Short mmCIF file of C-alpha atoms in Angstrom, two decimals:
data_model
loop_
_atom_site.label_atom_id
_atom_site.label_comp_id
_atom_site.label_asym_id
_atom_site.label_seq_id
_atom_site.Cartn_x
_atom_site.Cartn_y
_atom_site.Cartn_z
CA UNK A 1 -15.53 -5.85 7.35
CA UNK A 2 -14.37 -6.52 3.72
CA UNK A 3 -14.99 -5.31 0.37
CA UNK A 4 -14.29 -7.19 -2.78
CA UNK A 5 -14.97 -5.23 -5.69
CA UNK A 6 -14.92 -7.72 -8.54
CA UNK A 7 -17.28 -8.08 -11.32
CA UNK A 8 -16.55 -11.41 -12.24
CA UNK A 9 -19.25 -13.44 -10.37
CA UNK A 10 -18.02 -16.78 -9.58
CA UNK A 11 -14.61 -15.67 -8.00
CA UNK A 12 -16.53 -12.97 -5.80
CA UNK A 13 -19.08 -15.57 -4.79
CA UNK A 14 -16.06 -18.05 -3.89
CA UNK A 15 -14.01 -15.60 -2.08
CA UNK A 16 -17.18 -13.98 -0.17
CA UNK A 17 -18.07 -17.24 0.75
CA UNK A 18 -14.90 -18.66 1.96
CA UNK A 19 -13.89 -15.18 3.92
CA UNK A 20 -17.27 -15.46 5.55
CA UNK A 21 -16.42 -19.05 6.60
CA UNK A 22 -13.31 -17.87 8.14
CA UNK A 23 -14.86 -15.50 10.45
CA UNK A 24 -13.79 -12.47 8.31
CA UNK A 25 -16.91 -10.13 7.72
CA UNK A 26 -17.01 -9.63 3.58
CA UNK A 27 -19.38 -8.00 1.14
CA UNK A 28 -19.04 -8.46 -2.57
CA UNK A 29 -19.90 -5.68 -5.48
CA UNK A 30 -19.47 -6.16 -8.99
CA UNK A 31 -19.44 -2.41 -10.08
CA UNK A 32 -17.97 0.58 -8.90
CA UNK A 33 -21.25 2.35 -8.28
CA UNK A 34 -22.46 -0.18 -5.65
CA UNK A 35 -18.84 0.07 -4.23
CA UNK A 36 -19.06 3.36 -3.69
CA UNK A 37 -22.76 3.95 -1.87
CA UNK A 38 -21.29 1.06 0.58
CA UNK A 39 -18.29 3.07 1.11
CA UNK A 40 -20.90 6.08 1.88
CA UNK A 41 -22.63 3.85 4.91
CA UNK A 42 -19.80 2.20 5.96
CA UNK A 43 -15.72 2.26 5.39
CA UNK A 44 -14.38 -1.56 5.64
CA UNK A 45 -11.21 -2.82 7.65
CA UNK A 46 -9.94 -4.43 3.85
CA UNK A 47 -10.93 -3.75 0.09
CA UNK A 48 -10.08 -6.73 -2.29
CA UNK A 49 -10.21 -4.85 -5.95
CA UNK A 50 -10.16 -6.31 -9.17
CA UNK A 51 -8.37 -3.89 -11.80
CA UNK A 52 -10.51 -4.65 -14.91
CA UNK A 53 -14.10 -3.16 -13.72
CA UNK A 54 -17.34 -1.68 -15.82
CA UNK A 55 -18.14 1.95 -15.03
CA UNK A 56 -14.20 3.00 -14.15
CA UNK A 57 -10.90 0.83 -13.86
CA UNK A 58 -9.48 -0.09 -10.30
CA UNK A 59 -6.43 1.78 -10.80
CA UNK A 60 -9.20 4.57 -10.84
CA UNK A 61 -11.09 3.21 -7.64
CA UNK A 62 -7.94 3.09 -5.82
CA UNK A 63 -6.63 6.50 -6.46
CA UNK A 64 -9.74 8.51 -5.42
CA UNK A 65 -9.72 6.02 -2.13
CA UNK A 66 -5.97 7.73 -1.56
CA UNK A 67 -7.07 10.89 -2.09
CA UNK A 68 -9.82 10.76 0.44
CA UNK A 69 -8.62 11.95 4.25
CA UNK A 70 -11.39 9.33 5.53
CA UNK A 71 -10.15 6.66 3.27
CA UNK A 72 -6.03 7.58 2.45
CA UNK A 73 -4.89 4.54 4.96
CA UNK A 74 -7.14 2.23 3.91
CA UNK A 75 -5.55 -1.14 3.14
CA UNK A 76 -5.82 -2.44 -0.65
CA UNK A 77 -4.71 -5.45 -1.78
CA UNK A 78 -5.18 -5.28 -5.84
CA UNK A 79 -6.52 -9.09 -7.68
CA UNK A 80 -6.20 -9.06 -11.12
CA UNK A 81 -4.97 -11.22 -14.57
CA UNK A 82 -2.48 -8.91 -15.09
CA UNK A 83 0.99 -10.42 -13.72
CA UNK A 84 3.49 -8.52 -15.75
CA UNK A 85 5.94 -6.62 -13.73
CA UNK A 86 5.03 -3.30 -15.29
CA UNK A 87 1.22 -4.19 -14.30
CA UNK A 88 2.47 -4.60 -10.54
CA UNK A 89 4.29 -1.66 -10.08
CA UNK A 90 1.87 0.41 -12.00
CA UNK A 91 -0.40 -0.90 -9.07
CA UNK A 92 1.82 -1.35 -6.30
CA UNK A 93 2.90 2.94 -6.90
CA UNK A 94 -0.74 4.01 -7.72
CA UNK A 95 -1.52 2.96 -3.52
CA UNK A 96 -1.94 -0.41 -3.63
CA UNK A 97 -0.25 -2.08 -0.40
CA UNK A 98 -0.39 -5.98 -2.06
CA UNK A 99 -0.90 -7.69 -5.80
CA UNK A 100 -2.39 -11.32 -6.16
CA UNK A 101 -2.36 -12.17 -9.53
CA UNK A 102 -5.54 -14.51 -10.98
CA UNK A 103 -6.02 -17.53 -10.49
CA UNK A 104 -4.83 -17.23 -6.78
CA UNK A 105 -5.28 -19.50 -3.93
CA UNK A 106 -7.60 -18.67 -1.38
CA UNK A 107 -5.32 -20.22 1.56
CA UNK A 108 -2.47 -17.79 0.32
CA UNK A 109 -5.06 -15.02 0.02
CA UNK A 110 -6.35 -15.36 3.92
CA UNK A 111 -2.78 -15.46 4.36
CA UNK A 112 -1.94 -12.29 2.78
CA UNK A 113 -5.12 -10.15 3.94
CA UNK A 114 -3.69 -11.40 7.44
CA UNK A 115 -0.36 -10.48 6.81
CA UNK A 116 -1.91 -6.77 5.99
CA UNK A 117 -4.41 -6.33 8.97
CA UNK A 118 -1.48 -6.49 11.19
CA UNK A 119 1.09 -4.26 8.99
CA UNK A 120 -1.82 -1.85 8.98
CA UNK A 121 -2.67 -1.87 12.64
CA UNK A 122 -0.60 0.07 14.47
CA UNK A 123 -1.55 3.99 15.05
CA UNK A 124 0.33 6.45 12.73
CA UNK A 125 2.17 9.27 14.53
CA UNK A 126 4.25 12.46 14.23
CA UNK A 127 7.64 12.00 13.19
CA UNK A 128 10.63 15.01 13.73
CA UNK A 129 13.73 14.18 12.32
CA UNK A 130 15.95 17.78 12.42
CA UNK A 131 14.10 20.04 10.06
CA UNK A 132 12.09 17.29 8.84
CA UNK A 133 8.72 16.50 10.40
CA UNK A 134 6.16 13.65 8.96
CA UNK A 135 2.47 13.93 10.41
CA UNK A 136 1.29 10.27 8.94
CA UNK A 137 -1.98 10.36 10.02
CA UNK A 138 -2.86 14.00 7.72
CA UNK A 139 -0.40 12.12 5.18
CA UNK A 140 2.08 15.99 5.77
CA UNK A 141 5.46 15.92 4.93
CA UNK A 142 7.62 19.11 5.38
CA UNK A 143 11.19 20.42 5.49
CA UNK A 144 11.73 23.73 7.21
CA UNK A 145 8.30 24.38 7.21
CA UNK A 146 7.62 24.09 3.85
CA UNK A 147 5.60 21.04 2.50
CA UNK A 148 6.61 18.13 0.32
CA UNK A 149 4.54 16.05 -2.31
CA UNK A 150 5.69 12.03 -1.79
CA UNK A 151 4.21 9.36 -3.95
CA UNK A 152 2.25 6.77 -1.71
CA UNK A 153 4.99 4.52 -1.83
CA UNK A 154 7.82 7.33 -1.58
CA UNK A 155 5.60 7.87 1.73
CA UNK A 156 5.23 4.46 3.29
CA UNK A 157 9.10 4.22 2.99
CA UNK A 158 9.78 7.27 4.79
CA UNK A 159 7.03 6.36 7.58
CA UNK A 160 8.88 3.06 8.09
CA UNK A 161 12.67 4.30 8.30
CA UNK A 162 11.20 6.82 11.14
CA UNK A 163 9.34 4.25 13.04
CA UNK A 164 12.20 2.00 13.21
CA UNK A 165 14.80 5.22 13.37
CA UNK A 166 18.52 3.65 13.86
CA UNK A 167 18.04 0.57 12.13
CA UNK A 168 19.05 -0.90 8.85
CA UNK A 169 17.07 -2.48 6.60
CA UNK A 170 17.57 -4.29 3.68
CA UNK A 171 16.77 -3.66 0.39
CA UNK A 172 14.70 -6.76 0.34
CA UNK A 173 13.15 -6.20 3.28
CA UNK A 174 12.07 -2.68 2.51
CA UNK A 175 10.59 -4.62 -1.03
CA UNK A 176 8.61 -6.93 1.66
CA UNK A 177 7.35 -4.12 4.53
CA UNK A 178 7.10 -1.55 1.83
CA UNK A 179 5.63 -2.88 -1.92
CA UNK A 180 4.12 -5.91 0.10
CA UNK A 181 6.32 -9.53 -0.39
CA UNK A 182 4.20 -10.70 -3.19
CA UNK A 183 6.40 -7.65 -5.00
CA UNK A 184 9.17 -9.49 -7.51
CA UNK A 185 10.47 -6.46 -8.82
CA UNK A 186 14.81 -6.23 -8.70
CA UNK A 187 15.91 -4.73 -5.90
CA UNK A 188 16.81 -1.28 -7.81
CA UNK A 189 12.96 -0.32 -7.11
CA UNK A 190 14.37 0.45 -3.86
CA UNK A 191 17.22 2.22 -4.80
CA UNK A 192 15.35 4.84 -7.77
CA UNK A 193 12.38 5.66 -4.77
CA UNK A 194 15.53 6.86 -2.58
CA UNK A 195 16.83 8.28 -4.79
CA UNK A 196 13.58 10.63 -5.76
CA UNK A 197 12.95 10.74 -1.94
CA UNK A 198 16.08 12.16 -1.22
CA UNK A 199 15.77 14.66 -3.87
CA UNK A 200 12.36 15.68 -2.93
CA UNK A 201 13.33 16.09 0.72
CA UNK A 202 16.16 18.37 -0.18
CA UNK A 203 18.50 19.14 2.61
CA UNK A 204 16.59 16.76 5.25
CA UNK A 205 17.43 14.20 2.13
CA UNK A 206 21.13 13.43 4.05
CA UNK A 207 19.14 12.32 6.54
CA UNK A 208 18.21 8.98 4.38
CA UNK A 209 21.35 6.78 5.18
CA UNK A 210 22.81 4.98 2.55
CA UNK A 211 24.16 1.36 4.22
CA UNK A 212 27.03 0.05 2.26
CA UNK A 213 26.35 -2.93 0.79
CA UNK A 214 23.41 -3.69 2.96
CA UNK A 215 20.45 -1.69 2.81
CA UNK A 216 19.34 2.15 4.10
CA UNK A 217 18.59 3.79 7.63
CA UNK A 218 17.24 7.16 8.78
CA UNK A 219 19.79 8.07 12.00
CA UNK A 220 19.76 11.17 13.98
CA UNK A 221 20.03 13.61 11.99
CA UNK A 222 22.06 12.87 9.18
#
């Protein structure tokens, strides 16, 4: 199931419609209220939000979905007029895992609600790296015992250097697996939520591998 939470009616009709023709279960709301007592019955795979809502904002809607333990992981892919760069990284670090900015295709839409259903799939685990351990599923972070307050995206970029411990990735591909590849911020976004990562982390921060001239890795133990 999908939720699009959009209050403008012809684009939630057209996108309801054509996700329903594609064999993707979708519901449409056009204010946060009726959003919400659906979210009550039933907590979709998906939720398509529009940022300009009545009632509260989407920025709004998103954050108290990441701040619910039932909801925290739920995939959000943010549609809205707004297609400044500020506007997308106000979005992208608020929790949101993909922008499309209005008026959008639906073929690259499918494409990108795809493209997040499988990111999204896989089970989160426990990561131990020295005195670092990551419980993603409780969304825990601690070093020596003692816990740690990430960002969302500060988070997600952690997660993904443990799962894939050893290699390197590039700064543009951590921009594509991270921010989501409709992101077309520079490539310094990377480099400033290391930076805070590493200085959050404290002494497990060494363990966040600076790649010269290529990218970052998490390796052993430092």
């Amino acid at each position: 199931m999908i939720y699009l939470l959009e209050d403008d009616d012809s684009i939630r009709d057209f996108v309801i419609y054509t996700l329903n023709s594609q064999g993707m279960e979708a519901r449409g709301f056009d204010r946060p209220s009726a959003f919400w007592a659906a979210m009550e019955e039933k907590v979709p795979a998906l939720v398509l939000l529009d940022i300009m809502l009545p009632e509260e904002d989407g920025i709004s809607v998103m954050k108290k979905i990441r701040t619910d333990a039932r909801t925290a992981r739920l995939p959000i892919i943010m549609l809205t007029a707004k297609g400044t760069e500020y506007d997308k990284v106000l979005g992208l670090d608020a929790g949101a895992d993909d922008y499309v900015t209005k008026p959008f295709g639906m073929m690259e839409l499918l494409s990108r609600i795809r493209a997040l259903l499988r990111r999204t799939a896989s089970e989160p685990g426990t990561y131990q790296c020295g005195c670092l351990t990551v419980d993603e599923r409780r969304h825990i972070v601690t070093v020596n015992g003692q816990d740690v307050v990430l960002t969302q995206k500060e988070f997600e970029l952690l997660c993904l250097l443990l799962q894939n411990r050893g290699q390197v990735f590039t700064r543009e591909r951590l921009i594509e697996q991270v921010w989501g590849y409709a992101f077309t911020g520079e490539t310094r976004t990377v480099d400033v939520h290391v930076r805070t990562l590493r200085q959050k982390l404290g002494p497990a921060g060494a363990y966040v591998q600076t790649v010269r001239g290529y990218g970052y890795k998490i390796d052993g133990e430092g």
